[in-house]
mmCIF file of C-alpha atoms in Angstrom:
data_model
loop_
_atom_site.group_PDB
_atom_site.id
_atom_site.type_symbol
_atom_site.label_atom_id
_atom_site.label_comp_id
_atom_site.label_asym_id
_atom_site.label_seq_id
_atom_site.Cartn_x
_atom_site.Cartn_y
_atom_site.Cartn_z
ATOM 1 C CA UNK A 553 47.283 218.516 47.906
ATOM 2 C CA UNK A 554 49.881 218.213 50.577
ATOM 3 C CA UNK A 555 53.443 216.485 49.569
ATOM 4 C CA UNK A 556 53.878 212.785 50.941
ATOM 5 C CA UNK A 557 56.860 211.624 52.532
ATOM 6 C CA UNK A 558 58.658 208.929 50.114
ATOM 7 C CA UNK A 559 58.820 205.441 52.223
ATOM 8 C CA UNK A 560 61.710 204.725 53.986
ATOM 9 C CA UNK A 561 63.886 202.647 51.715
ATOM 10 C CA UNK A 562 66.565 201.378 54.934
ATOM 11 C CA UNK A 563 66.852 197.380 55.721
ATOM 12 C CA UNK A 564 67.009 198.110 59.497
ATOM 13 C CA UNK A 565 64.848 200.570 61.352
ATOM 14 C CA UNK A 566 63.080 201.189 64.926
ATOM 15 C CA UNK A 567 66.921 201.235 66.687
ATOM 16 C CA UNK A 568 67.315 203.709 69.320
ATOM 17 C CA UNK A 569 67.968 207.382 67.720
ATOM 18 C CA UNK A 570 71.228 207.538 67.783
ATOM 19 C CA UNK A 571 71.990 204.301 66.394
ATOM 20 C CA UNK A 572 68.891 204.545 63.845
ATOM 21 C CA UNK A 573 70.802 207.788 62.855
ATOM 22 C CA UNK A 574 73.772 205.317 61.952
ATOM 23 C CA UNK A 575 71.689 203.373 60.213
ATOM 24 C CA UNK A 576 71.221 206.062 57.301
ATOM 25 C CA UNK A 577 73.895 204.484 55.758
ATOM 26 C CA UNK A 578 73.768 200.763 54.805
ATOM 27 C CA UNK A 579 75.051 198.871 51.779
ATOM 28 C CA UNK A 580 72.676 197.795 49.331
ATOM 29 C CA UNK A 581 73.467 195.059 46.266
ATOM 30 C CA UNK A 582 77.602 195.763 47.203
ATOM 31 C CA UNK A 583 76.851 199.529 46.787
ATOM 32 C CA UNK A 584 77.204 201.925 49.803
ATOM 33 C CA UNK A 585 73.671 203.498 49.924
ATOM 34 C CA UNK A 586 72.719 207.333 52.003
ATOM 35 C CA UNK A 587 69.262 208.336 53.171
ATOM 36 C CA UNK A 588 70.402 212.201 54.075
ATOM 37 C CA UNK A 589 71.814 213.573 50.641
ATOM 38 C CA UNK A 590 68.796 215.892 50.687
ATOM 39 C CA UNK A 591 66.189 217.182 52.678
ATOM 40 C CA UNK A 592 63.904 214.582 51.123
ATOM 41 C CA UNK A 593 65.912 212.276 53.210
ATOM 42 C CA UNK A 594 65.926 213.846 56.324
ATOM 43 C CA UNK A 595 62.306 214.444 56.014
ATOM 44 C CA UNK A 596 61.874 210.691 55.839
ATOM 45 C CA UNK A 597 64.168 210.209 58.572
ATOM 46 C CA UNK A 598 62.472 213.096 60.862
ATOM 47 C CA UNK A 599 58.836 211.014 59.311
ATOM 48 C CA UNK A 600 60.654 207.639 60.968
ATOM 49 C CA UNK A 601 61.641 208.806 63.994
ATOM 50 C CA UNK A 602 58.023 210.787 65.002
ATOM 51 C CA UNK A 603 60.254 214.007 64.657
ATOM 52 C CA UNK A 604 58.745 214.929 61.390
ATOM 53 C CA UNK A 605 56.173 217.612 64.233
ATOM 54 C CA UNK A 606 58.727 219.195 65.689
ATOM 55 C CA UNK A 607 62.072 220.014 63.137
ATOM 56 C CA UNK A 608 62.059 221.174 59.984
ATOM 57 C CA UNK A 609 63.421 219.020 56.796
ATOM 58 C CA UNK A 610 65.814 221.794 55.677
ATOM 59 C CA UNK A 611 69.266 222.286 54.693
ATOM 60 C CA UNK A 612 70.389 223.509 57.867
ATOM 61 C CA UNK A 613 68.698 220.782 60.246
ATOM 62 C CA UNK A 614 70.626 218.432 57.648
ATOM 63 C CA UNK A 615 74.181 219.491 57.813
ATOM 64 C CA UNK A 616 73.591 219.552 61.510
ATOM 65 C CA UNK A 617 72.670 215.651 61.587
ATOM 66 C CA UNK A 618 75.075 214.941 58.953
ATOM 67 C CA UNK A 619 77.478 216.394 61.788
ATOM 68 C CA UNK A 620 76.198 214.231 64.624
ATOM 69 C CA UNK A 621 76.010 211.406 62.766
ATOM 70 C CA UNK A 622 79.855 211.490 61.680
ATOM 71 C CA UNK A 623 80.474 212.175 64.994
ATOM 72 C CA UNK A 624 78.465 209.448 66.376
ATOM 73 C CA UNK A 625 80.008 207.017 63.704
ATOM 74 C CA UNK A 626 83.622 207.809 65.382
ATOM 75 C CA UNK A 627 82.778 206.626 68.355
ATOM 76 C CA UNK A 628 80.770 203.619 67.432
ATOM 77 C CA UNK A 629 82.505 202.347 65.074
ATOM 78 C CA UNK A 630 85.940 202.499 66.549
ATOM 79 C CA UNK A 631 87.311 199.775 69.437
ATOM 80 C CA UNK A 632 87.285 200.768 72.846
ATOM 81 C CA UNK A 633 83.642 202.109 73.120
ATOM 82 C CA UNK A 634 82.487 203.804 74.790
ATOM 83 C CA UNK A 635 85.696 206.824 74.736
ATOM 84 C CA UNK A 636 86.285 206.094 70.710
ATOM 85 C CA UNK A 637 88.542 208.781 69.050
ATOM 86 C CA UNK A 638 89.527 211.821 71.163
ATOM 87 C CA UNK A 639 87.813 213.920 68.187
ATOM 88 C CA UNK A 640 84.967 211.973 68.284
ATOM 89 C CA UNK A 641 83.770 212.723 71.725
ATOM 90 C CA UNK A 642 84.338 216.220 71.177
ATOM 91 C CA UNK A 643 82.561 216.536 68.125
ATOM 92 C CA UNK A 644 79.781 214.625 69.955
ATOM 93 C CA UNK A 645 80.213 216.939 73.163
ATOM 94 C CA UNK A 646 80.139 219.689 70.484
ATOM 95 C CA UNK A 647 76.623 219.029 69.085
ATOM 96 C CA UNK A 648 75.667 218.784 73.051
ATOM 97 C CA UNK A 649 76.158 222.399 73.739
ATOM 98 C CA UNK A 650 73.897 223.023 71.231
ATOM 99 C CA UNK A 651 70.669 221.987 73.746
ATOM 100 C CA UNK A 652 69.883 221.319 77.143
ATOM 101 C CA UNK A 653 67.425 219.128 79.665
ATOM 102 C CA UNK A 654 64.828 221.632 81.502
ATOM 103 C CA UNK A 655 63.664 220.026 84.393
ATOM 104 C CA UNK A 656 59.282 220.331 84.391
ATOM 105 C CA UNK A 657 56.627 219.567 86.539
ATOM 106 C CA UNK A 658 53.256 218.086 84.599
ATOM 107 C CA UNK A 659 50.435 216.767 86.439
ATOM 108 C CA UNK A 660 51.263 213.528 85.620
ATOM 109 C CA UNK A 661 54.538 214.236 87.827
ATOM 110 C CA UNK A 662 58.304 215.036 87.073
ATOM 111 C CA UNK A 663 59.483 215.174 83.531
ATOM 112 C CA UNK A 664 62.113 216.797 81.392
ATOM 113 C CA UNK A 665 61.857 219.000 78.253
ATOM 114 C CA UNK A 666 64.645 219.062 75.218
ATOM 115 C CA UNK A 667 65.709 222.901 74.616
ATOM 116 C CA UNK A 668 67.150 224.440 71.863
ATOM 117 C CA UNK A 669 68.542 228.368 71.563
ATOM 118 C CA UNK A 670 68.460 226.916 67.213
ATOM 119 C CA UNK A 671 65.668 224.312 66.755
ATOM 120 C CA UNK A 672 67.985 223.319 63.572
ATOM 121 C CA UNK A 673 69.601 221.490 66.215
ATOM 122 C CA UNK A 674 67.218 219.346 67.724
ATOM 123 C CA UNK A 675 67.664 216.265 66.107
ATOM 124 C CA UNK A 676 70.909 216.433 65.710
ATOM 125 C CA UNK A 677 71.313 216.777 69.859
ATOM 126 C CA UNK A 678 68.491 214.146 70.200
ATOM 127 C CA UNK A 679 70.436 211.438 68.390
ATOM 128 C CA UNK A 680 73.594 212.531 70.456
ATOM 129 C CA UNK A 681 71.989 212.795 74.056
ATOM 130 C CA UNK A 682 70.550 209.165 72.829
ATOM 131 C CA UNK A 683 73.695 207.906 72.547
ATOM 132 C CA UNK A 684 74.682 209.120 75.995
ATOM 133 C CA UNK A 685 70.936 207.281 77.388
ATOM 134 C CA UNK A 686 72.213 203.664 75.543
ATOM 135 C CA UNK A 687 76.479 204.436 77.272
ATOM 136 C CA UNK A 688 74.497 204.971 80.454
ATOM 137 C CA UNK A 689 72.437 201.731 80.168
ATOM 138 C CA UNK A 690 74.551 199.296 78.373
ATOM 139 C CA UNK A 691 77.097 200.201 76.737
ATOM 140 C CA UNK A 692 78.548 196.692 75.621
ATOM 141 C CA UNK A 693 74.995 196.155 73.620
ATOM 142 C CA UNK A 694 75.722 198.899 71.278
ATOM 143 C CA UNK A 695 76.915 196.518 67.984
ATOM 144 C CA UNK A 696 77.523 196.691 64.782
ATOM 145 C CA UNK A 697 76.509 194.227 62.679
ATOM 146 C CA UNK A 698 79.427 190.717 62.378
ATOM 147 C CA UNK A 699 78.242 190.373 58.789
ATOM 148 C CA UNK A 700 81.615 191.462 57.193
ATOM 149 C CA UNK A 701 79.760 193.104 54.519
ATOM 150 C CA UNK A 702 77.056 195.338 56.666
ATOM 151 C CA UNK A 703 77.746 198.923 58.184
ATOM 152 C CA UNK A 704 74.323 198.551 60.323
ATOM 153 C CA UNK A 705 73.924 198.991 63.833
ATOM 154 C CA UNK A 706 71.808 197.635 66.668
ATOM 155 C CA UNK A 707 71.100 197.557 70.130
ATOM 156 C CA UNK A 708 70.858 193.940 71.928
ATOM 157 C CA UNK A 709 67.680 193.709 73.467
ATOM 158 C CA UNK A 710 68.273 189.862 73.722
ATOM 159 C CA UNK A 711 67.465 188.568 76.721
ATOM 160 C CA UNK A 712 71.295 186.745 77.573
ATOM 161 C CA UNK A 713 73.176 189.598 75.050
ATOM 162 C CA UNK A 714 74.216 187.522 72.229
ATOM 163 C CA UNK A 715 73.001 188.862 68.691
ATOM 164 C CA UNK A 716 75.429 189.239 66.268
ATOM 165 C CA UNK A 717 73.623 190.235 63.506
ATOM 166 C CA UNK A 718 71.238 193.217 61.970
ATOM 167 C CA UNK A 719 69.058 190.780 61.311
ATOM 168 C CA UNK A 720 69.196 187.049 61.666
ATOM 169 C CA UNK A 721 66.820 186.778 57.745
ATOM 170 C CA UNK A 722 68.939 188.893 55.923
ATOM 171 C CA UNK A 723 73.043 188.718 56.935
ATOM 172 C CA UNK A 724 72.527 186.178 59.957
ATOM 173 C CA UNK A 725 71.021 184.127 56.731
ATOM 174 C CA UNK A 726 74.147 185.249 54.303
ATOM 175 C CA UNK A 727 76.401 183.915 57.091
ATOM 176 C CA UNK A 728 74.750 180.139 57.091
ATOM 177 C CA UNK A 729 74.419 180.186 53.640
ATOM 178 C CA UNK A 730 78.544 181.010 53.300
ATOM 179 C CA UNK A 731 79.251 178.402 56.042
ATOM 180 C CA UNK A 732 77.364 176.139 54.155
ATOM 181 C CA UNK A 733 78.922 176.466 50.707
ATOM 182 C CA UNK A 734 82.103 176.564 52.339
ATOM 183 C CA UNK A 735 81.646 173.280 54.004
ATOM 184 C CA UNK A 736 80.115 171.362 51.029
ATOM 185 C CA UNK A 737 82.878 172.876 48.296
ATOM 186 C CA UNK A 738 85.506 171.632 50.717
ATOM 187 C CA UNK A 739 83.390 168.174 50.807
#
């Protein structure tokens, strides 16, 4: 009987790659929680992300992700997006070398095809040339959460650009409830 893949246990899911990649990290009950400390992880990650097909949930495709995302997270989460750290973008451009857009021809017309010399790489590059597709589209959409207690990240889809939160029922909700108390203690 083949192994099933554990549900993913993340608040926040169905963000762009990159930023989904992010949200691996979250903080759960005050405690900071990690979905890739194993390949179990990953595997759910890979599962989430329909890349579960193509890469392998191993030890190697891990550190490689665990890479990006640190990288990823330097540039995010720093002011002055989209440059970030000097490091950052060239621990970003770094995982970039590792693949490359081949141009195709399908007979549903032009596409392009991800390629990898190390297919350990893959996602790892996906999440990074994702990151590259959301700079390239909007970059002042790419937030992180204004709950001062949540690491997550989104991208506004709103239609006039205004969400502040991860989600308005879970820390939009924490932040009226806070306002609230605040204003009838002060009553």
């Amino acid at each position: 009987m083949p192994a099933t893949t554990p549900p993913d246990p993340r608040p926040l899911t169905g963000e762009p790659l990159s930023l989904d990649l992010l949200n691996t990290r979250w903080v759960q009950d005050g405690v900071r929680a990690d979905l890739l400390t194993d390949s179990e992880g990953l595997a759910v990650w890979l599962g989430a992300n329909g890349l579960d097909g193509r890469f392998t949930a191993d030890g190697r495709t891990l550190e490689r992700l665990l890479r990006a995302r640190d990288a990823l997270a330097g540039l995010v989460d720093l002011p002055g997006k989209p440059g970030g750290a000097p490091d950052a973008v060239a621990r970003v451009d770094a995982v970039l070398a590792h693949g490359r857009v081949r141009a195709t021809l399908t007979p549903e017309g032009p596409g392009e095809e991800a390629e990898f010399a190390d297919p350990s790489w893959g996602p790892a590059w996906l999440a990074a040339r994702n990151y590259l597709e959301l700079l390239t589209t909007a970059p002042d959409r790419i937030r992180g959460c204004a709950h001062e207690a949540c690491v997550l990240h989104f991208f506004d889809t709103s239609r006039n650009g205004t969400r502040r939160w991860c989600s308005m029922a879970v820390c939009g909700n924490r932040a009226k409830a806070s306002r609230h108390y605040a204003r009838s203690r002060d009553s």
